[in-house]
Amino acid sequence: MEKLAISGSTGKSKIFIGEKLNNLKNYLPHNRVVIITDINVKKLYYDFFPKYRVIEIGEGEKIKNLETLNFIYEKLLEYEVDRSFFIVGIGGGIVCDIAGFIASTYMRGVDFGFVSTTLLSQVDASIGGKNGVNFQGYKNIIGLFSQPQFVICDLELLQSLNKNEFKNGFAEIVKYSLIKNGAMFNFLEENYLKALNKDVEILERLIFDSLIIKSAIVKKDEKERGERRKLNFGHTFAHALEKQFGLSHGEAVSIGMVIASNISVVRGYLEHSDAERIRLLLKNLSLPVNIEFDKKLIIKNLKKDKKREGDIINFVLLKNIGNATIDKISIKELEEIINDMC
Ligand SMILES: NC(=O)c1ccc[n+]([C@@H]2O[C@H](COP(=O)([O-])OP(=O)(O)OC[C@H]3O[C@@H](n4cnc5c(N)ncnc54)[C@H](O)[C@@H]3O)[C@@H](O)[C@H]2O)c1
């Protein structure tokens, strides 16, 4: 098992990579515990949950909304949960984002932790203290920063993930390598087949390397005022594409990273041959690398990006594989780039 820690403004978060859901009880401070999980995870793993009250929610991005929050707050009141309770989210990114928001707001905040059950949430969503829900078509627009006390990444749970959900996590893993660790990118090029076949050793190394990068960045810039923006590599277009095509997060990030790599080439930063290596690795990982999009709709959706500052987007580009930079690009300039690319 590998361990990492992140110190944020709301406390210290300990991450256990390779720990088991079965051992969750050892991490709970006392017996006043409520578990939040989703319908699929409960069906598969309820027998391994410690025996506390469970609040079950539906699944999918469509339930990441205020109605689901209402439902959970009502349940917490019904179960007479007070401030002394501990909340555990057991699930993927959606459960973690919702459980983190609920725990941070119910009675002005109760302590919480996660057992992260998807590759995407193990390398990204459950780590770093961001949480929240969607509102009126805007992704994660209502939320806050608050660190979980612990995150358990049980690699065995990944065996039950379907192929699509599994490959989603790889987009974020590739992203970490691109923004910070060229050697990790080479390792992915050499080992993508083993990784796709859920080789536990390879996965543990990739998750650990990803979280070393994420935790170092979050330690420096928890509230995303500078360095943490680099974690948005590929995400500006991804969020717009997710809305337009209903793509999964990983699929959209994959295409977004190809577009951002191409823009990096156009701006004279990245070698064309490196952009091609990036496209090929994503393709080898069974992720999509292009899509025909409606220019006007994409621009409209880019304007909805919550990371926009007025007319300016802090756009993450690559200088080379393993080294990202942030350029301020106006919406107008981006519109021109999109027109040229199309
Ligand atoms: N807070 C952050 O920093 C952050 C970062 C990245 C993404 N996110 C959010 O994460 C969400 C996506 O997370 P996700 O990809 O984990 O999706 P998810 O939580 O919807 O899980 C994907 C699907 O897999 C099922 N599932 C979960 N664990 C399983 C398991 N072990 N075996 C079989 N099925 C399982 C779920 O029920 C669901 O149907 C998005 O809403 C995104 O905005 C948040």
PDB file of C-alpha atoms in Angstrom, residues 67-213:
ATOM      1  CA  GLU A  67     -32.681  17.568  -6.030  1.00  0.00           C
ATOM      2  CA  THR A  68     -30.261  14.829  -4.987  1.00  0.00           C
ATOM      3  CA  LEU A  69     -28.786  17.137  -2.331  1.00  0.00           C
ATOM      4  CA  ASN A  70     -32.338  17.785  -1.027  1.00  0.00           C
ATOM      5  CA  PHE A  71     -33.019  14.075  -0.860  1.00  0.00           C
ATOM      6  CA  ILE A  72     -29.823  13.455   1.155  1.00  0.00           C
ATOM      7  CA  TYR A  73     -30.343  16.399   3.559  1.00  0.00           C
ATOM      8  CA  GLU A  74     -33.856  15.057   4.249  1.00  0.00           C
ATOM      9  CA  LYS A  75     -32.478  11.589   4.981  1.00  0.00           C
ATOM     10  CA  LEU A  76     -29.817  13.025   7.323  1.00  0.00           C
ATOM     11  CA  LEU A  77     -32.534  14.851   9.263  1.00  0.00           C
ATOM     12  CA  GLU A  78     -34.715  11.732   9.314  1.00  0.00           C
ATOM     13  CA  TYR A  79     -31.778   9.711  10.726  1.00  0.00           C
ATOM     14  CA  GLU A  80     -31.154  12.448  13.315  1.00  0.00           C
ATOM     15  CA  VAL A  81     -27.593  12.930  12.124  1.00  0.00           C
ATOM     16  CA  ASP A  82     -25.879  15.659  14.123  1.00  0.00           C
ATOM     17  CA  ARG A  83     -22.554  17.413  13.874  1.00  0.00           C
ATOM     18  CA  SER A  84     -20.716  14.656  15.709  1.00  0.00           C
ATOM     19  CA  PHE A  85     -21.360  12.208  12.840  1.00  0.00           C
ATOM     20  CA  PHE A  86     -18.856  11.124  10.221  1.00  0.00           C
ATOM     21  CA  ILE A  87     -19.956  10.820   6.567  1.00  0.00           C
ATOM     22  CA  VAL A  88     -18.336   8.370   4.157  1.00  0.00           C
ATOM     23  CA  GLY A  89     -18.860   8.510   0.403  1.00  0.00           C
ATOM     24  CA  ILE A  90     -18.304   5.131  -1.263  1.00  0.00           C
ATOM     25  CA  GLY A  91     -18.370   5.455  -5.029  1.00  0.00           C
ATOM     26  CA  GLY A  92     -17.027   7.172  -8.106  1.00  0.00           C
ATOM     27  CA  GLY A  93     -16.584  10.873  -8.800  1.00  0.00           C
ATOM     28  CA  ILE A  94     -20.269  11.637  -8.592  1.00  0.00           C
ATOM     29  CA  VAL A  95     -20.749  10.094  -5.139  1.00  0.00           C
ATOM     30  CA  CYS A  96     -17.538  11.759  -3.880  1.00  0.00           C
ATOM     31  CA  ASP A  97     -18.463  15.198  -5.274  1.00  0.00           C
ATOM     32  CA  ILE A  98     -21.940  14.970  -3.740  1.00  0.00           C
ATOM     33  CA  ALA A  99     -20.932  13.401  -0.418  1.00  0.00           C
ATOM     34  CA  GLY A 100     -18.137  15.977   0.003  1.00  0.00           C
ATOM     35  CA  PHE A 101     -20.543  18.849  -0.623  1.00  0.00           C
ATOM     36  CA  ILE A 102     -23.185  17.411   1.703  1.00  0.00           C
ATOM     37  CA  ALA A 103     -20.685  16.793   4.513  1.00  0.00           C
ATOM     38  CA  SER A 104     -19.163  20.273   4.128  1.00  0.00           C
ATOM     39  CA  THR A 105     -22.515  22.067   4.282  1.00  0.00           C
ATOM     40  CA  TYR A 106     -24.761  19.983   6.562  1.00  0.00           C
ATOM     41  CA  MET A 107     -24.820  21.728   9.963  1.00  0.00           C
ATOM     42  CA  ARG A 108     -21.962  23.922   8.679  1.00  0.00           C
ATOM     43  CA  GLY A 109     -19.792  20.880   8.120  1.00  0.00           C
ATOM     44  CA  VAL A 110     -19.190  17.404   9.485  1.00  0.00           C
ATOM     45  CA  ASP A 111     -16.035  15.301   9.024  1.00  0.00           C
ATOM     46  CA  PHE A 112     -15.940  13.018   6.029  1.00  0.00           C
ATOM     47  CA  GLY A 113     -13.876  10.527   4.029  1.00  0.00           C
ATOM     48  CA  PHE A 114     -14.129   8.573   0.783  1.00  0.00           C
ATOM     49  CA  VAL A 115     -13.682   5.095  -0.573  1.00  0.00           C
ATOM     50  CA  SER A 116     -13.041   5.816  -4.202  1.00  0.00           C
ATOM     51  CA  THR A 117     -14.352   3.121  -6.572  1.00  0.00           C
ATOM     52  CA  THR A 118     -13.621   4.249 -10.157  1.00  0.00           C
ATOM     53  CA  LEU A 119     -10.282   4.864 -11.836  1.00  0.00           C
ATOM     54  CA  LEU A 120     -11.315   8.452 -12.608  1.00  0.00           C
ATOM     55  CA  SER A 121     -12.166   9.188  -9.008  1.00  0.00           C
ATOM     56  CA  GLN A 122      -9.039   7.452  -7.678  1.00  0.00           C
ATOM     57  CA  VAL A 123      -6.715   9.531  -9.845  1.00  0.00           C
ATOM     58  CA  ASP A 124      -8.705  12.735  -9.748  1.00  0.00           C
ATOM     59  CA  ALA A 125     -12.244  13.327  -8.473  1.00  0.00           C
ATOM     60  CA  SER A 126     -11.887  12.104  -4.890  1.00  0.00           C
ATOM     61  CA  ILE A 127      -8.547  13.862  -4.360  1.00  0.00           C
ATOM     62  CA  GLY A 128      -7.910  17.552  -3.867  1.00  0.00           C
ATOM     63  CA  GLY A 129     -10.938  18.814  -1.960  1.00  0.00           C
ATOM     64  CA  LYS A 130     -13.156  20.093  -4.768  1.00  0.00           C
ATOM     65  CA  ASN A 131     -16.779  19.077  -4.595  1.00  0.00           C
ATOM     66  CA  GLY A 132     -20.153  20.227  -5.831  1.00  0.00           C
ATOM     67  CA  VAL A 133     -23.070  19.697  -8.189  1.00  0.00           C
ATOM     68  CA  ASN A 134     -24.266  20.882 -11.586  1.00  0.00           C
ATOM     69  CA  PHE A 135     -26.896  23.578 -12.046  1.00  0.00           C
ATOM     70  CA  GLN A 136     -28.845  24.587 -15.157  1.00  0.00           C
ATOM     71  CA  GLY A 137     -26.380  23.048 -17.569  1.00  0.00           C
ATOM     72  CA  TYR A 138     -23.343  24.480 -15.787  1.00  0.00           C
ATOM     73  CA  LYS A 139     -21.015  21.738 -14.570  1.00  0.00           C
ATOM     74  CA  ASN A 140     -19.912  21.779 -10.914  1.00  0.00           C
ATOM     75  CA  ILE A 141     -21.045  25.404 -10.656  1.00  0.00           C
ATOM     76  CA  ILE A 142     -22.269  25.048  -7.058  1.00  0.00           C
ATOM     77  CA  GLY A 143     -19.576  23.714  -4.754  1.00  0.00           C
ATOM     78  CA  LEU A 144     -16.721  24.412  -2.404  1.00  0.00           C
ATOM     79  CA  PHE A 145     -13.232  23.376  -1.401  1.00  0.00           C
ATOM     80  CA  SER A 146     -13.068  21.038   1.564  1.00  0.00           C
ATOM     81  CA  GLN A 147     -10.596  18.208   2.175  1.00  0.00           C
ATOM     82  CA  PRO A 148     -11.781  14.696   3.102  1.00  0.00           C
ATOM     83  CA  GLN A 149      -9.991  13.236   6.135  1.00  0.00           C
ATOM     84  CA  PHE A 150      -9.046  10.180   4.129  1.00  0.00           C
ATOM     85  CA  VAL A 151      -9.389   8.654   0.694  1.00  0.00           C
ATOM     86  CA  ILE A 152      -9.100   4.892   0.263  1.00  0.00           C
ATOM     87  CA  CYS A 153      -8.293   3.779  -3.283  1.00  0.00           C
ATOM     88  CA  ASP A 154      -9.095   0.060  -3.372  1.00  0.00           C
ATOM     89  CA  LEU A 155      -7.660  -1.229  -6.678  1.00  0.00           C
ATOM     90  CA  GLU A 156      -9.634  -4.479  -6.523  1.00  0.00           C
ATOM     91  CA  LEU A 157     -12.885  -2.544  -6.897  1.00  0.00           C
ATOM     92  CA  LEU A 158     -11.711  -1.462 -10.347  1.00  0.00           C
ATOM     93  CA  GLN A 159     -12.061  -5.052 -11.604  1.00  0.00           C
ATOM     94  CA  SER A 160     -15.860  -4.650 -11.798  1.00  0.00           C
ATOM     95  CA  LEU A 161     -15.736  -1.383 -13.764  1.00  0.00           C
ATOM     96  CA  ASN A 162     -16.952  -1.738 -17.327  1.00  0.00           C
ATOM     97  CA  LYS A 163     -14.550  -0.993 -20.168  1.00  0.00           C
ATOM     98  CA  ASN A 164     -15.960   2.461 -20.861  1.00  0.00           C
ATOM     99  CA  GLU A 165     -15.839   3.651 -17.261  1.00  0.00           C
ATOM    100  CA  PHE A 166     -12.367   2.177 -16.848  1.00  0.00           C
ATOM    101  CA  LYS A 167     -10.822   3.866 -19.879  1.00  0.00           C
ATOM    102  CA  ASN A 168     -12.296   7.211 -18.722  1.00  0.00           C
ATOM    103  CA  GLY A 169      -9.710   7.347 -15.956  1.00  0.00           C
ATOM    104  CA  PHE A 170      -6.836   7.060 -18.421  1.00  0.00           C
ATOM    105  CA  ALA A 171      -7.513  10.464 -19.933  1.00  0.00           C
ATOM    106  CA  GLU A 172      -6.656  12.054 -16.572  1.00  0.00           C
ATOM    107  CA  ILE A 173      -3.605   9.803 -16.118  1.00  0.00           C
ATOM    108  CA  VAL A 174      -2.286  10.856 -19.541  1.00  0.00           C
ATOM    109  CA  LYS A 175      -3.019  14.460 -18.572  1.00  0.00           C
ATOM    110  CA  TYR A 176      -0.809  14.254 -15.455  1.00  0.00           C
ATOM    111  CA  SER A 177       2.054  12.833 -17.501  1.00  0.00           C
ATOM    112  CA  LEU A 178       1.686  15.576 -20.104  1.00  0.00           C
ATOM    113  CA  ILE A 179       1.700  18.486 -17.692  1.00  0.00           C
ATOM    114  CA  LYS A 180       4.418  17.258 -15.310  1.00  0.00           C
ATOM    115  CA  ASN A 181       6.162  13.965 -16.000  1.00  0.00           C
ATOM    116  CA  GLY A 182       7.558  13.024 -19.403  1.00  0.00           C
ATOM    117  CA  ALA A 183       8.959   9.723 -18.036  1.00  0.00           C
ATOM    118  CA  MET A 184       5.454   8.728 -16.949  1.00  0.00           C
ATOM    119  CA  PHE A 185       4.258   9.386 -20.518  1.00  0.00           C
ATOM    120  CA  ASN A 186       6.995   7.051 -21.850  1.00  0.00           C
ATOM    121  CA  PHE A 187       5.963   4.431 -19.272  1.00  0.00           C
ATOM    122  CA  LEU A 188       2.358   4.708 -20.499  1.00  0.00           C
ATOM    123  CA  GLU A 189       3.454   4.307 -24.114  1.00  0.00           C
ATOM    124  CA  GLU A 190       5.265   1.098 -23.134  1.00  0.00           C
ATOM    125  CA  ASN A 191       2.626  -0.333 -20.794  1.00  0.00           C
ATOM    126  CA  TYR A 192      -0.763   0.805 -22.095  1.00  0.00           C
ATOM    127  CA  LEU A 193      -1.855  -2.737 -22.954  1.00  0.00           C
ATOM    128  CA  LYS A 194      -1.102  -4.078 -19.467  1.00  0.00           C
ATOM    129  CA  ALA A 195      -2.839  -1.043 -17.972  1.00  0.00           C
ATOM    130  CA  LEU A 196      -5.939  -1.640 -20.105  1.00  0.00           C
ATOM    131  CA  ASN A 197      -5.915  -5.254 -18.940  1.00  0.00           C
ATOM    132  CA  LYS A 198      -6.088  -4.027 -15.326  1.00  0.00           C
ATOM    133  CA  ASP A 199      -2.618  -5.217 -14.317  1.00  0.00           C
ATOM    134  CA  VAL A 200      -2.666  -4.250 -10.631  1.00  0.00           C
ATOM    135  CA  GLU A 201       1.058  -3.424 -10.382  1.00  0.00           C
ATOM    136  CA  ILE A 202       0.950  -1.120 -13.388  1.00  0.00           C
ATOM    137  CA  LEU A 203      -2.264   0.510 -12.150  1.00  0.00           C
ATOM    138  CA  GLU A 204      -0.854   1.086  -8.665  1.00  0.00           C
ATOM    139  CA  ARG A 205       2.202   2.792 -10.139  1.00  0.00           C
ATOM    140  CA  LEU A 206       0.100   4.965 -12.480  1.00  0.00           C
ATOM    141  CA  ILE A 207      -2.328   5.967  -9.717  1.00  0.00           C
ATOM    142  CA  PHE A 208       0.531   6.739  -7.336  1.00  0.00           C
ATOM    143  CA  ASP A 209       2.444   8.803  -9.936  1.00  0.00           C
ATOM    144  CA  SER A 210      -0.767  10.681 -10.818  1.00  0.00           C
ATOM    145  CA  LEU A 211      -1.505  11.491  -7.196  1.00  0.00           C
ATOM    146  CA  ILE A 212       2.070  12.603  -6.465  1.00  0.00           C
ATOM    147  CA  ILE A 213       1.520  15.224  -9.176  1.00  0.00           C
TER     148      ILE A 213
END
